Tab-separated table of C-alpha atoms in Angstrom:
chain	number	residue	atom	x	y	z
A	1	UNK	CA	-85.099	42.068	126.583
A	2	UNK	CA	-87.782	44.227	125.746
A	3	UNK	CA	-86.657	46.271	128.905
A	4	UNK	CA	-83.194	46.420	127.761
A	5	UNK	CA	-84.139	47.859	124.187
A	6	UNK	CA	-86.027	50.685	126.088
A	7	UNK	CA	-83.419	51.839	128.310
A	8	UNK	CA	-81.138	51.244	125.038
A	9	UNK	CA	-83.260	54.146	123.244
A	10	UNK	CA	-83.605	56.865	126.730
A	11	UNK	CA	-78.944	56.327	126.460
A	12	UNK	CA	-78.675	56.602	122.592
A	13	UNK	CA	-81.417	59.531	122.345
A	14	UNK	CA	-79.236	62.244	122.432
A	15	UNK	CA	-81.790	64.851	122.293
A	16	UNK	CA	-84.178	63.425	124.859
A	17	UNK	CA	-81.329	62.820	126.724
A	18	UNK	CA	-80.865	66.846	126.936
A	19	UNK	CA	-83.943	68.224	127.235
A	20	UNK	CA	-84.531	65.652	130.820
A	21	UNK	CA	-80.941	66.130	132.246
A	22	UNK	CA	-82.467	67.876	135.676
A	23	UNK	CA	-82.668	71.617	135.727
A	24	UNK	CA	-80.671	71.445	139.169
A	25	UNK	CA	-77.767	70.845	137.094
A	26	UNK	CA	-78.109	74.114	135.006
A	27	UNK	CA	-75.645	75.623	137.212
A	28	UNK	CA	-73.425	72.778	137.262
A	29	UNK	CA	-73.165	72.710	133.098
A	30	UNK	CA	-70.851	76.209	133.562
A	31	UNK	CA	-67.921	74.966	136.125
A	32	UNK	CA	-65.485	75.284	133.384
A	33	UNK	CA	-65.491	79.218	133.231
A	34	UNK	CA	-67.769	80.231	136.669
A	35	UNK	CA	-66.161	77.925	139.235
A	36	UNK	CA	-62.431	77.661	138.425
A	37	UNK	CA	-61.258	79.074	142.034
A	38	UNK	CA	-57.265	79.008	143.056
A	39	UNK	CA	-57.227	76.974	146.231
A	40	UNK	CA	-54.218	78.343	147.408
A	41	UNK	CA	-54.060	75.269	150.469
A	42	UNK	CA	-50.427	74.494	150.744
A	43	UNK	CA	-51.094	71.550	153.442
A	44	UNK	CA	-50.100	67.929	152.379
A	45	UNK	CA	-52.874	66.140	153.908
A	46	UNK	CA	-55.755	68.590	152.168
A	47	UNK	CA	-54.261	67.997	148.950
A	48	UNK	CA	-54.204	64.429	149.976
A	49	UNK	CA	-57.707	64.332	150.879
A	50	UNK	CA	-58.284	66.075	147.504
A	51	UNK	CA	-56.516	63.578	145.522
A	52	UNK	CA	-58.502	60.281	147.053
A	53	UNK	CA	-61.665	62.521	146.826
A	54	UNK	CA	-61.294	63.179	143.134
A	55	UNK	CA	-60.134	59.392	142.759
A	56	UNK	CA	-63.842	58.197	144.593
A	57	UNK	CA	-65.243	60.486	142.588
A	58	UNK	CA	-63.577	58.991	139.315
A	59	UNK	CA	-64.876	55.309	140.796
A	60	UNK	CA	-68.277	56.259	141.488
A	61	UNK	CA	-68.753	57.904	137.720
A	62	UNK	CA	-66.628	54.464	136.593
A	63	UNK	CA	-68.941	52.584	137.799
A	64	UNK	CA	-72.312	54.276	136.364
A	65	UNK	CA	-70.750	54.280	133.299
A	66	UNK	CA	-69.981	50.710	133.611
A	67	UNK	CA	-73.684	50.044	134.266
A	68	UNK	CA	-74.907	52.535	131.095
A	69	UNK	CA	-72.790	50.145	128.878
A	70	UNK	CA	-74.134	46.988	129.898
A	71	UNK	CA	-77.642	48.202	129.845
A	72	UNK	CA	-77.038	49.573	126.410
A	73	UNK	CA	-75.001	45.984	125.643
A	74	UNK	CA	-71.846	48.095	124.416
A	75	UNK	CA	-68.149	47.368	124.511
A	76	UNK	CA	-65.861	49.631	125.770
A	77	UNK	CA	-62.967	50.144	128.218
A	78	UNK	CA	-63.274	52.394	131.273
A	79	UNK	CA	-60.247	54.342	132.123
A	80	UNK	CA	-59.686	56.706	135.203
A	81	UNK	CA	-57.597	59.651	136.024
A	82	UNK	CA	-57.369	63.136	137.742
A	83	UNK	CA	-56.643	66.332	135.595
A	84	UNK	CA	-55.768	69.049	138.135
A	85	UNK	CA	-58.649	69.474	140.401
A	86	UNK	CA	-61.092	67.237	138.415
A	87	UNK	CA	-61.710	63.504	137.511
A	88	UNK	CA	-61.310	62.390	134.341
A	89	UNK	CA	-63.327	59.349	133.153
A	90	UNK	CA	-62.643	58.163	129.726
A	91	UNK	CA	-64.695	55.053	127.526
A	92	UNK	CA	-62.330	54.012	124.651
A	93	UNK	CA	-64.189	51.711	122.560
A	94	UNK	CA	-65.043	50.938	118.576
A	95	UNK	CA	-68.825	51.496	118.632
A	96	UNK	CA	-69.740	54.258	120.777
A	97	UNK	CA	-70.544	57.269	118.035
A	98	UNK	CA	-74.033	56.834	119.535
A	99	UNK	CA	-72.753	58.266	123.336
A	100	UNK	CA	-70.806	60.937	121.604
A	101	UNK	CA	-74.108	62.144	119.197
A	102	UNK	CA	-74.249	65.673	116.725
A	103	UNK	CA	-71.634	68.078	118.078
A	104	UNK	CA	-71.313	65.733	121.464
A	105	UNK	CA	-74.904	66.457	122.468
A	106	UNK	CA	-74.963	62.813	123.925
A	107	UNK	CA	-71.751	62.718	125.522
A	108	UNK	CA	-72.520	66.482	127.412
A	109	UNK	CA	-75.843	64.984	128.637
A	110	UNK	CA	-74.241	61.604	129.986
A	111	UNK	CA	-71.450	63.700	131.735
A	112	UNK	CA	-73.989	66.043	133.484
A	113	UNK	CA	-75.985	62.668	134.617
A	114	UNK	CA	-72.919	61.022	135.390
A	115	UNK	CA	-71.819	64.069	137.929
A	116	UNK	CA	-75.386	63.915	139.503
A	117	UNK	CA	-74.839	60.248	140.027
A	118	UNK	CA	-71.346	61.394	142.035
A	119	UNK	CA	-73.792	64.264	143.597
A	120	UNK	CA	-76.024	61.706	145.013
A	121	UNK	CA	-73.011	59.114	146.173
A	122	UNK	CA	-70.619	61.967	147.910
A	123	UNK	CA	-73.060	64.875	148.558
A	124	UNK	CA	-70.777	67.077	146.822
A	125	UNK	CA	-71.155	68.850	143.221
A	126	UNK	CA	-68.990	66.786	140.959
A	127	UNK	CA	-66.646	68.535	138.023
A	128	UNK	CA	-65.339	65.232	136.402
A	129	UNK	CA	-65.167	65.488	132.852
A	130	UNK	CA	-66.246	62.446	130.617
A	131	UNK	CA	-64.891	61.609	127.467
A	132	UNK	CA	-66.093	59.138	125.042
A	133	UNK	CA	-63.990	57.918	121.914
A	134	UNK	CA	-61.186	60.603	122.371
A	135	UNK	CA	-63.890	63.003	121.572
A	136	UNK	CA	-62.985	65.647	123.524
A	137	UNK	CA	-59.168	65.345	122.741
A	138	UNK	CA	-59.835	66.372	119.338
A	139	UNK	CA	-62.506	68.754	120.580
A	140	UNK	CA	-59.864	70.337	122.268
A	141	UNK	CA	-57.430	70.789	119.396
A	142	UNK	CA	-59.790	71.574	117.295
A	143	UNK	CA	-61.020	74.392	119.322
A	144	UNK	CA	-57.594	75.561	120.184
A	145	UNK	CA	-56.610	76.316	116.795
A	146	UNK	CA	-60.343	77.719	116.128
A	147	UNK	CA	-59.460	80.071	119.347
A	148	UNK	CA	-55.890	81.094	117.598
A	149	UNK	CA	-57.657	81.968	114.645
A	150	UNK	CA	-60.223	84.316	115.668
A	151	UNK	CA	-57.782	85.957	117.831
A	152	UNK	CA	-56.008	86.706	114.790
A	153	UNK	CA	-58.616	87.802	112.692
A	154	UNK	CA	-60.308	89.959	115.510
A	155	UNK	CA	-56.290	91.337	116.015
A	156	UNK	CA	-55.992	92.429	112.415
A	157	UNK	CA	-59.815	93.857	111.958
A	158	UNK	CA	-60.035	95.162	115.282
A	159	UNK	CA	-63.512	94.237	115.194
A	160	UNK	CA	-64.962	92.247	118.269
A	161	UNK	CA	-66.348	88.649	116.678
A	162	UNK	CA	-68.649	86.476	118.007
A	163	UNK	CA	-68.768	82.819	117.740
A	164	UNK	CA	-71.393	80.414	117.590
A	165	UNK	CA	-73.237	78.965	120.696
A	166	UNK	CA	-70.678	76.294	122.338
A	167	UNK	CA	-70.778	74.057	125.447
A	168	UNK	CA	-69.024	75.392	128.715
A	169	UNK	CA	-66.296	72.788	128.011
A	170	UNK	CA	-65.469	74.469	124.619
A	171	UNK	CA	-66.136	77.743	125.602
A	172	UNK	CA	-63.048	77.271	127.793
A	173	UNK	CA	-60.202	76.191	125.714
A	174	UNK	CA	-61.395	79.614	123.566
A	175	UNK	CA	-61.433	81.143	126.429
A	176	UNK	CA	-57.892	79.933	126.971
A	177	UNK	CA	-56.260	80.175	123.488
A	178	UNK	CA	-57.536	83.670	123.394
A	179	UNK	CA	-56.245	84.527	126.564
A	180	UNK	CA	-52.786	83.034	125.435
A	181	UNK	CA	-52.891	85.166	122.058
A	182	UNK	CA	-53.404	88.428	124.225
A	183	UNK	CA	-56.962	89.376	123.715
A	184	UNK	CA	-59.711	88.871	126.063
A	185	UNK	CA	-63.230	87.412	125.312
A	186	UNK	CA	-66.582	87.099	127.091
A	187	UNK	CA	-69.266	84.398	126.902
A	188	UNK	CA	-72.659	86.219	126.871
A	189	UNK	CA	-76.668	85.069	126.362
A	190	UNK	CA	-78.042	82.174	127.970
A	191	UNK	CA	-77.810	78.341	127.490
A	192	UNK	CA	-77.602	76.455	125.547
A	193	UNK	CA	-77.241	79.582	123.540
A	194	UNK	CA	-74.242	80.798	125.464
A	195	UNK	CA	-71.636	82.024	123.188
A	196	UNK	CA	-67.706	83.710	123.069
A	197	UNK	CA	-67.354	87.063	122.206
A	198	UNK	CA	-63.211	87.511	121.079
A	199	UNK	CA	-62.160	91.704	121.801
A	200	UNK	CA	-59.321	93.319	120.420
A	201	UNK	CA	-56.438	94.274	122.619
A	202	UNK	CA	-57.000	97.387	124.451
């Protein structure tokens, strides 16, 4: 029992949890903006292979997940899925604020250990994206409309604005909502201190 409680604390302390996520995964945390590549493979049995890839890979993080929940003697259901060219692993479940943490510290630190887990199984870098609680659902509304209105603001000042440091998984959907307003923005500095600059047009 007394085992259980410690492992309990290392999976509910968010901010231990990411300051010892492994600095090999530093370049993993940006696949959202760095690594989106068109694969422009038009062959049925690649995409195929892709598709039960992505589906292992969904398993494998499934079952770690599984195994964090147990150890931290929490309920929640596991559900499975493939977004594009990623797996998507969500928990649904009525007590899991503590895997989520302050501004999803938690829940960013579980999904980079979670893709080294996959790393270790398939030998290949993982990009699954783990959700916890519908967090990043209403992350990603949230951040849409936050995108919309900066590009408005920056559109009627024609001042370049910066925003506050974000994770690589919101700096994309500003990324995107800006993109879809007609202005272009950069993420500059370093992380976790990496942060969206919105430019006017032109």
């Amino acid at each position: 029992m007394v085992g259980q409680e410690q492992e309990l604390d290392s999976v509910t302390d968010g901010e231990d949890l990411v300051e010892e996520v492994d600095d090999d995964l530093d370049e993993a945390v940006d696949d959202d903006e760095d690594d989106a590549e068109d694969d422009d493979e038009d062959d049925e049995d690649g995409e195929e292979d892709d598709l039960s890839s992505l589906e292992e890979e969904g398993e494998i993080a499934a079952d770690y997940i599984e195994g964090l929940l147990d150890i931290a003697d929490l309920d929640g259901d596991i559900d499975m899925d493939v977004e594009g060219d990623r797996a998507v692993v969500s928990v649904v479940g009525a007590t899991l604020d503590e895997l989520v943490g302050d501004d999803g510290e938690v829940l960013e630190a579980l999904q980079e250990l979670t893709r080294l887990a996959v790393h270790r199984r398939t030998g290949t870098r993982a990009r699954l994206m783990l959700d916890v609680g519908g967090f990043r659902a209403r992350r990603r509304i949230e951040l849409a409309e936050l995108g919309r209105s900066v590009a408005d603001e920056v559109s009627r000042s024609g001042e370049p604005k910066k925003l506050r440091a974000m994770s690589p998984f919101e700096r994309k959907i500003i990324h995107d909502a800006v993109a879809l307003a007609g202005l272009r923005s950069e993420s500059e500095g370093e992380e976790p201190n990496r942060r969206v600059v919105v430019f006017p047009a032109g």
